[in-house]
PDB file of C-alpha atoms and ligand atoms in Angstrom:
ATOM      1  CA  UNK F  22     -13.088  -6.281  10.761  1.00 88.00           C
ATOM      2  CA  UNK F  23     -11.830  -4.180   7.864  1.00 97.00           C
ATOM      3  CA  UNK F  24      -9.283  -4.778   5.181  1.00 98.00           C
ATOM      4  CA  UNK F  25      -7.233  -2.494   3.175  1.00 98.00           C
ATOM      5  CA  UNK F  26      -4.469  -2.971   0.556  1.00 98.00           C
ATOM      6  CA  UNK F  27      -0.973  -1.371   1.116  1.00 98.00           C
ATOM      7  CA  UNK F  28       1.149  -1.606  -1.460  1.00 98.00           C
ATOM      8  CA  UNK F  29       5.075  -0.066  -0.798  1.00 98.00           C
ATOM      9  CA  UNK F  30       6.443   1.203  -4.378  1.00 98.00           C
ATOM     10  CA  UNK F  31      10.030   0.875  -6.177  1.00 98.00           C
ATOM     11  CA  UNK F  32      10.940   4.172  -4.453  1.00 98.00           C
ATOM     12  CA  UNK F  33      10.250   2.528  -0.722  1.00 98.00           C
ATOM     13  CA  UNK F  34      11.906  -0.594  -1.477  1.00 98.00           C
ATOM     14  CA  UNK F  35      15.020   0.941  -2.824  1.00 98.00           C
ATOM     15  CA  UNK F  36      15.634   3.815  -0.004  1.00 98.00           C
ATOM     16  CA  UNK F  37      15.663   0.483   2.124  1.00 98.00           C
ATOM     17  CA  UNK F  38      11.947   1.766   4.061  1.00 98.00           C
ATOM     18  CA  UNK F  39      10.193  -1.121   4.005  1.00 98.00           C
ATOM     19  CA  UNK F  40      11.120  -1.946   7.877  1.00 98.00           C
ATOM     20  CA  UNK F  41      10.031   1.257   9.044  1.00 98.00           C
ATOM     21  CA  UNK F  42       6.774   1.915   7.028  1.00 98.00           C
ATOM     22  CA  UNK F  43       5.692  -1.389   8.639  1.00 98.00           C
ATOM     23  CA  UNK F  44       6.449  -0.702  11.878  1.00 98.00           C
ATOM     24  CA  UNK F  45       4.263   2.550  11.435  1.00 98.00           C
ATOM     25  CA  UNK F  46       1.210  -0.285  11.035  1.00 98.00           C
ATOM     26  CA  UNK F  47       2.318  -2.473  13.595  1.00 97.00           C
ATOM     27  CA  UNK F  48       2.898   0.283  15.924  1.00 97.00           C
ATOM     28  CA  UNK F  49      -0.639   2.134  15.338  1.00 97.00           C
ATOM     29  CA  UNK F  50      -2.611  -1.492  16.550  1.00 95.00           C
ATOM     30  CA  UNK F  51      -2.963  -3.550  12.944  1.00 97.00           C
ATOM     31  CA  UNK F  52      -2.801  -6.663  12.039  1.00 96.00           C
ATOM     32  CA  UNK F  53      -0.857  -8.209   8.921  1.00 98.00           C
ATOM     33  CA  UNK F  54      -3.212 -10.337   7.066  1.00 98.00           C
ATOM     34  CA  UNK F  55      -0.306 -11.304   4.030  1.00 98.00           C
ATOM     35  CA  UNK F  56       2.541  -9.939   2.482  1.00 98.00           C
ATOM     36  CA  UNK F  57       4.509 -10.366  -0.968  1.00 98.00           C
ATOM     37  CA  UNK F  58       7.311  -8.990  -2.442  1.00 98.00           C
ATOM     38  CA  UNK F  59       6.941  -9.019  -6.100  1.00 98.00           C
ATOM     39  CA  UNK F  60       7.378  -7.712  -9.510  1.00 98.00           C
ATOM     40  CA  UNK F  61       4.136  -6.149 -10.627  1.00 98.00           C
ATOM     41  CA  UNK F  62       3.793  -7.141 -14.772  1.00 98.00           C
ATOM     42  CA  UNK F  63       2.474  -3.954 -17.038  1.00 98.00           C
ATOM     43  CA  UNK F  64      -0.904  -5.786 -17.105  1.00 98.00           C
ATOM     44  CA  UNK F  65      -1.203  -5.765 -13.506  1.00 98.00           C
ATOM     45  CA  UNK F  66      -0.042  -2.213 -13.041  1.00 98.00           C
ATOM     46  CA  UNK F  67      -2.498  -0.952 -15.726  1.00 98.00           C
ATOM     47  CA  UNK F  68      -5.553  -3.072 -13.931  1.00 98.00           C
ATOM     48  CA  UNK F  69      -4.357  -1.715 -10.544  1.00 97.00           C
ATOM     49  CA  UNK F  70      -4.445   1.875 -11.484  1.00 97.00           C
ATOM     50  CA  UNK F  71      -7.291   1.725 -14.269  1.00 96.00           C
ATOM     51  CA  UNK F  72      -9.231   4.189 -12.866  1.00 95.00           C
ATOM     52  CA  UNK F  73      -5.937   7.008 -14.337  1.00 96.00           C
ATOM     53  CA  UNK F  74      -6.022   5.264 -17.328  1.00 97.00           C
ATOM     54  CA  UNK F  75      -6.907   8.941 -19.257  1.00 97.00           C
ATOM     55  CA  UNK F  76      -5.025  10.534 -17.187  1.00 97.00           C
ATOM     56  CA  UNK F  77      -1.918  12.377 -18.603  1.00 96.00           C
ATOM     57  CA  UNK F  78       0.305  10.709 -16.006  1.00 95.00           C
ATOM     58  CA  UNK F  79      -0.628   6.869 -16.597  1.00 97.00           C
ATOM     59  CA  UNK F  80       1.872   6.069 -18.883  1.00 97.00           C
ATOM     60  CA  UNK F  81       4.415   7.462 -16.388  1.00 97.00           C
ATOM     61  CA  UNK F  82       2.560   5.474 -13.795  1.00 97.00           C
ATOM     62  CA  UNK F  83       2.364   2.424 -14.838  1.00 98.00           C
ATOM     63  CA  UNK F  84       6.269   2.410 -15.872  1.00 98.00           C
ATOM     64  CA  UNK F  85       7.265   3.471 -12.443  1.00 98.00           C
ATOM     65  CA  UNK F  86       5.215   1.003 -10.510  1.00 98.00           C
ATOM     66  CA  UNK F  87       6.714  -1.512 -13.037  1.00 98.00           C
ATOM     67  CA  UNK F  88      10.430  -0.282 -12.231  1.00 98.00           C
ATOM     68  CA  UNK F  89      11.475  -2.590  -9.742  1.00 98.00           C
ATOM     69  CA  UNK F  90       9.805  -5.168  -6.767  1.00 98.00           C
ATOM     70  CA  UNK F  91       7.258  -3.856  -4.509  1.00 98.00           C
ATOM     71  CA  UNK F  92       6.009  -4.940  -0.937  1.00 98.00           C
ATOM     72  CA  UNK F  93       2.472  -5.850  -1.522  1.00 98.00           C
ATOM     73  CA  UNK F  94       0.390  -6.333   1.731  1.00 98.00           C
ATOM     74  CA  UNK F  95      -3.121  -6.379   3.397  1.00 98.00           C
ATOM     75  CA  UNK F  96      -3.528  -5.189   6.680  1.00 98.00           C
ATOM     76  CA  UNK F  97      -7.000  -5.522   9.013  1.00 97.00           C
ATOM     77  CA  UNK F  98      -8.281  -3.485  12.084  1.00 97.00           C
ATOM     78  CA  UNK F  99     -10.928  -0.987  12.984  1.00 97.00           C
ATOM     79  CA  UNK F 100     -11.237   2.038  10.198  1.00 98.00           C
ATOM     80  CA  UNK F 101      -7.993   0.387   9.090  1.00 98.00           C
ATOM     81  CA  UNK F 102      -8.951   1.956   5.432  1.00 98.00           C
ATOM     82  CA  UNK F 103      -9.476   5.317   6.343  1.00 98.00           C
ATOM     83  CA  UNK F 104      -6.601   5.134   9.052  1.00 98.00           C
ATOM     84  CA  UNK F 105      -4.214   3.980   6.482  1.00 98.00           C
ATOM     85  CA  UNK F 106      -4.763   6.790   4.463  1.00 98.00           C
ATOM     86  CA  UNK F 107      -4.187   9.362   7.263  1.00 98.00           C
ATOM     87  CA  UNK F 108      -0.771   7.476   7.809  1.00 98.00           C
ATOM     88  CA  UNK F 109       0.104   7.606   4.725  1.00 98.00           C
ATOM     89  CA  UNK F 110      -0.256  11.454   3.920  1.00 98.00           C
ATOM     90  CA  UNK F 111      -1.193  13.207   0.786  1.00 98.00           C
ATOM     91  CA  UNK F 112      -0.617  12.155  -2.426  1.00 97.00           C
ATOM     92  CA  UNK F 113       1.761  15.023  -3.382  1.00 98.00           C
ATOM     93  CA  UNK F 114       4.593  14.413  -0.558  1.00 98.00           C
ATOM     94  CA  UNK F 115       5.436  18.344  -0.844  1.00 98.00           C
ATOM     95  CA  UNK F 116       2.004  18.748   0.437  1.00 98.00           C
ATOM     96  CA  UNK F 117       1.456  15.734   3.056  1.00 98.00           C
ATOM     97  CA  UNK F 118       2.354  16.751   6.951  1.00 98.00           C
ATOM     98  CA  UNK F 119       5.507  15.662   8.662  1.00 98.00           C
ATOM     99  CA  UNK F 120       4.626  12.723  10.763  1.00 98.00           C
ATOM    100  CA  UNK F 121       2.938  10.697   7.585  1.00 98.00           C
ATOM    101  CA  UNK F 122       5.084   8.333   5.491  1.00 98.00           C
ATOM    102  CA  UNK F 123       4.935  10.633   2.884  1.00 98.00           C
ATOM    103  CA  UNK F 124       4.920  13.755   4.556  1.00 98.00           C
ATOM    104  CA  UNK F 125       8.608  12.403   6.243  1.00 98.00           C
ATOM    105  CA  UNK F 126      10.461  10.712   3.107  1.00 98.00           C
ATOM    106  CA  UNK F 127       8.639  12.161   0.232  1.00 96.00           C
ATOM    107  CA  UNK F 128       9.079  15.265  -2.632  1.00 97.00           C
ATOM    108  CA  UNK F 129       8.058  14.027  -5.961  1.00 96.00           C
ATOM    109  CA  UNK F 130       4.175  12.991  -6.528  1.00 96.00           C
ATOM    110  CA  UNK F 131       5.405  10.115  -9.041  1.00 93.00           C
ATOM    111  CA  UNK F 132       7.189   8.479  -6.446  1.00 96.00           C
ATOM    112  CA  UNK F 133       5.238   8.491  -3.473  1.00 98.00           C
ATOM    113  CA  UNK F 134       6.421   5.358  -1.676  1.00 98.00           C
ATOM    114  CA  UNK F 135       3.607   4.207  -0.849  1.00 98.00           C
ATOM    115  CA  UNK F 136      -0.418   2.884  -1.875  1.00 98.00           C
ATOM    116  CA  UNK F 137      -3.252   2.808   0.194  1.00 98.00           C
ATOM    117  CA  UNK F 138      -6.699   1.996  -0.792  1.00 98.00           C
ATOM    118  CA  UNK F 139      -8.948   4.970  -1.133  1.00 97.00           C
ATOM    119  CA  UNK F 140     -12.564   3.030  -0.211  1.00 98.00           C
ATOM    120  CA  UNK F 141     -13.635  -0.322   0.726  1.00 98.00           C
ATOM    121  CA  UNK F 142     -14.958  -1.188  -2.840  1.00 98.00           C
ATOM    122  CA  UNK F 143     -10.916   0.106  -3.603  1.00 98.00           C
ATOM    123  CA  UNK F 144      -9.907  -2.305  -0.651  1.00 98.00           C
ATOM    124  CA  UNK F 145     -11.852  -5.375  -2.276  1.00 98.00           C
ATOM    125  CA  UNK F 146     -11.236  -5.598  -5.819  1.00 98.00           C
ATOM    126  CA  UNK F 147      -7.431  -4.633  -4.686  1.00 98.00           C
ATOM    127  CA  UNK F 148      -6.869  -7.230  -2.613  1.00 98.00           C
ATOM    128  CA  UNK F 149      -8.399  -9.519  -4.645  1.00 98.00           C
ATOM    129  CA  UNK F 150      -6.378  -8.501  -7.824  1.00 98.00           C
ATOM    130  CA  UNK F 151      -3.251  -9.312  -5.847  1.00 98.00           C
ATOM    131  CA  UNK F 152      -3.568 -12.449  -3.577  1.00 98.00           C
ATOM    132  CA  UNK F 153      -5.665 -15.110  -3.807  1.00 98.00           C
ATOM    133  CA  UNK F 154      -8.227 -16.412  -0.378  1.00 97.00           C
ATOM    134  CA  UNK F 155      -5.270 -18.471   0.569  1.00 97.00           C
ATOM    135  CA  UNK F 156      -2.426 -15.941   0.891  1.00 98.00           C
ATOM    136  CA  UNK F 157      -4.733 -13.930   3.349  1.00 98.00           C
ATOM    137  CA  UNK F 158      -3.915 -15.113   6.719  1.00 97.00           C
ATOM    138  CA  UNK F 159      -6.349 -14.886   9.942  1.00 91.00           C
ATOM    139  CA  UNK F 160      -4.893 -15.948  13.013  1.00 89.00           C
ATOM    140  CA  UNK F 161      -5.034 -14.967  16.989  1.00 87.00           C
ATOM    141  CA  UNK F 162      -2.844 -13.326  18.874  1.00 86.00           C
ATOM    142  CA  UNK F 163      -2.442 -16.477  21.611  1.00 89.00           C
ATOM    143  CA  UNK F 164       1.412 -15.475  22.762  1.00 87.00           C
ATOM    144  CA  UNK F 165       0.312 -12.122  25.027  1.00 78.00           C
ATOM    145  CA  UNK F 166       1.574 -14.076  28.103  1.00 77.00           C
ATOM    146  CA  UNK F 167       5.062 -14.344  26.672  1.00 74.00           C
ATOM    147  CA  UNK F 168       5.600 -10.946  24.528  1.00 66.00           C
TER     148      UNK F 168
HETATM  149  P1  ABT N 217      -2.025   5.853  -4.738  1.00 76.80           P
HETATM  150  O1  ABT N 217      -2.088   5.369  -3.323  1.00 76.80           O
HETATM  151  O2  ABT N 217      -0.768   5.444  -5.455  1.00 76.80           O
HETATM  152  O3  ABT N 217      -3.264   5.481  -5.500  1.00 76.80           O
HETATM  153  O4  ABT N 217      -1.961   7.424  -4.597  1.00 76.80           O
HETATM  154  P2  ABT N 217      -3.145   8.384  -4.114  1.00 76.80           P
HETATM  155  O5  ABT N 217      -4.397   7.590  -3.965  1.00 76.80           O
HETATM  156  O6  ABT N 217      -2.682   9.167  -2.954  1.00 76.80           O
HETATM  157  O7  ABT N 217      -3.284   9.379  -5.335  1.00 76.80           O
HETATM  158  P3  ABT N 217      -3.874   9.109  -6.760  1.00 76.80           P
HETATM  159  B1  ABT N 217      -4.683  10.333  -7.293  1.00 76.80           B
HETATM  160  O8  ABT N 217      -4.671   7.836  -6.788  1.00 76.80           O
HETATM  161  O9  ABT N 217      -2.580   8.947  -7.633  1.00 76.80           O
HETATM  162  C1  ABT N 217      -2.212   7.724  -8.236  1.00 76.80           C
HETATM  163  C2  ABT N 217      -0.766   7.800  -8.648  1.00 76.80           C
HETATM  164  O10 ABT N 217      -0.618   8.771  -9.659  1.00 76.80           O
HETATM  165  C3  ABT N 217       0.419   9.665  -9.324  1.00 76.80           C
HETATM  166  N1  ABT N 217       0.040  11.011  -9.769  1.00 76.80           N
HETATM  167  C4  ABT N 217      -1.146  11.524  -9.370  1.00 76.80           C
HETATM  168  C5  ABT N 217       0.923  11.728 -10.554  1.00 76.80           C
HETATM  169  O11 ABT N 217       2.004  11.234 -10.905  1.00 76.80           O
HETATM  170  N2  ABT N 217       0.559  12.981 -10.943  1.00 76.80           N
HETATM  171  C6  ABT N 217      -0.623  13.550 -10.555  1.00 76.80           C
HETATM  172  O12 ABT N 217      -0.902  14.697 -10.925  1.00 76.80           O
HETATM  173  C7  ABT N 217      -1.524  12.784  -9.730  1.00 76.80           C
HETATM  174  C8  ABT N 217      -2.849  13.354  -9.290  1.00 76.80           C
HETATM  175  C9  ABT N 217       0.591   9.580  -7.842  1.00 76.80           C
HETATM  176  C10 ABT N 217       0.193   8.167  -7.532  1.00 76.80           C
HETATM  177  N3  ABT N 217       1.314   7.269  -7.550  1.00 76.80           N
HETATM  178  N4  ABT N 217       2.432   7.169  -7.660  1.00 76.80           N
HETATM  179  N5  ABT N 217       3.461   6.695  -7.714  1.00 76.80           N
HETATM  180 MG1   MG N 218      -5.187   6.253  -5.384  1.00 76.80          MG
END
């Protein structure tokens, strides 16, 4: 079953959306796999977005992502990588359609709310940069008779 890293950003966090952009998961058929609010250190942030690191924008980046807690998550189900991305609209939120997490809260493309992994290689060194084998969390859904 696939993996993918999810990451919700200052901006999410403090417009109070981190209910509702998981819902949006739960609600299109995944399963959470680990979660973890937490302060990302500048060493972190500039590993996590190394591939920008020439990029005009990094600096910005990197203090943005840096700015306050994030929700930090992996999620698992079919295409979940791919799917994830779709859900989470286009990078610029002017751009991304209504109906997409960014499309629906977003205008500015520095603060985007959320990150999604752009390719399985993406998903595994991502996940693996923020949780260690133990955090991730594989269990089966045994309660259908009751919920
Ligand atoms: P992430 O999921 O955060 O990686 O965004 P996405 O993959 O949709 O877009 P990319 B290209 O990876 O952007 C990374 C972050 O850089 C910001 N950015 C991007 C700018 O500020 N200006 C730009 O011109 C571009 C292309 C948007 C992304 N994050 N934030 N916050
Ligand atoms: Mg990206």
């Amino acid at each position: 079953m696939e993996r993918t890293y999810l990451m919700i950003k200052p901006d999410g966090v403090q417009r109070g959306l981190i209910g509702d952009i998981i819902s949006r998961f739960e609600a299109k058929g995944f399963t959470l796999v680990a979660g973890k609010f937490t302060q990302l250190s500048r060493e972190l942030a500039e590993t996590h977005y190394g591939e920008h690191k020439e990029r005009p924008f990094f600096g910005n980046l990197v203090d943005f992502i840096t700015s306050g807690p994030v929700f930090a998550m992996v999620w698992e189900g079919e295409n979940v990588i791919k799917s994830s991305r779709t859900l989470v609209g286009a990078t610029n939120p002017i751009e991304a359609a209504p109906g997409t997490i960014r499309g629906d809260y977003g205008v500015h493309v520095g603060m985007n709310l959320i990150h999604g992994s752009d390719s399985s290689e993406s998903a595994s060194r991502e996940i693996d940069l923020f949780f260690s084998s133990e955090e991730l969390v594989t269990y089966e859904k045994t309660l259908k008779q009751w919920i």
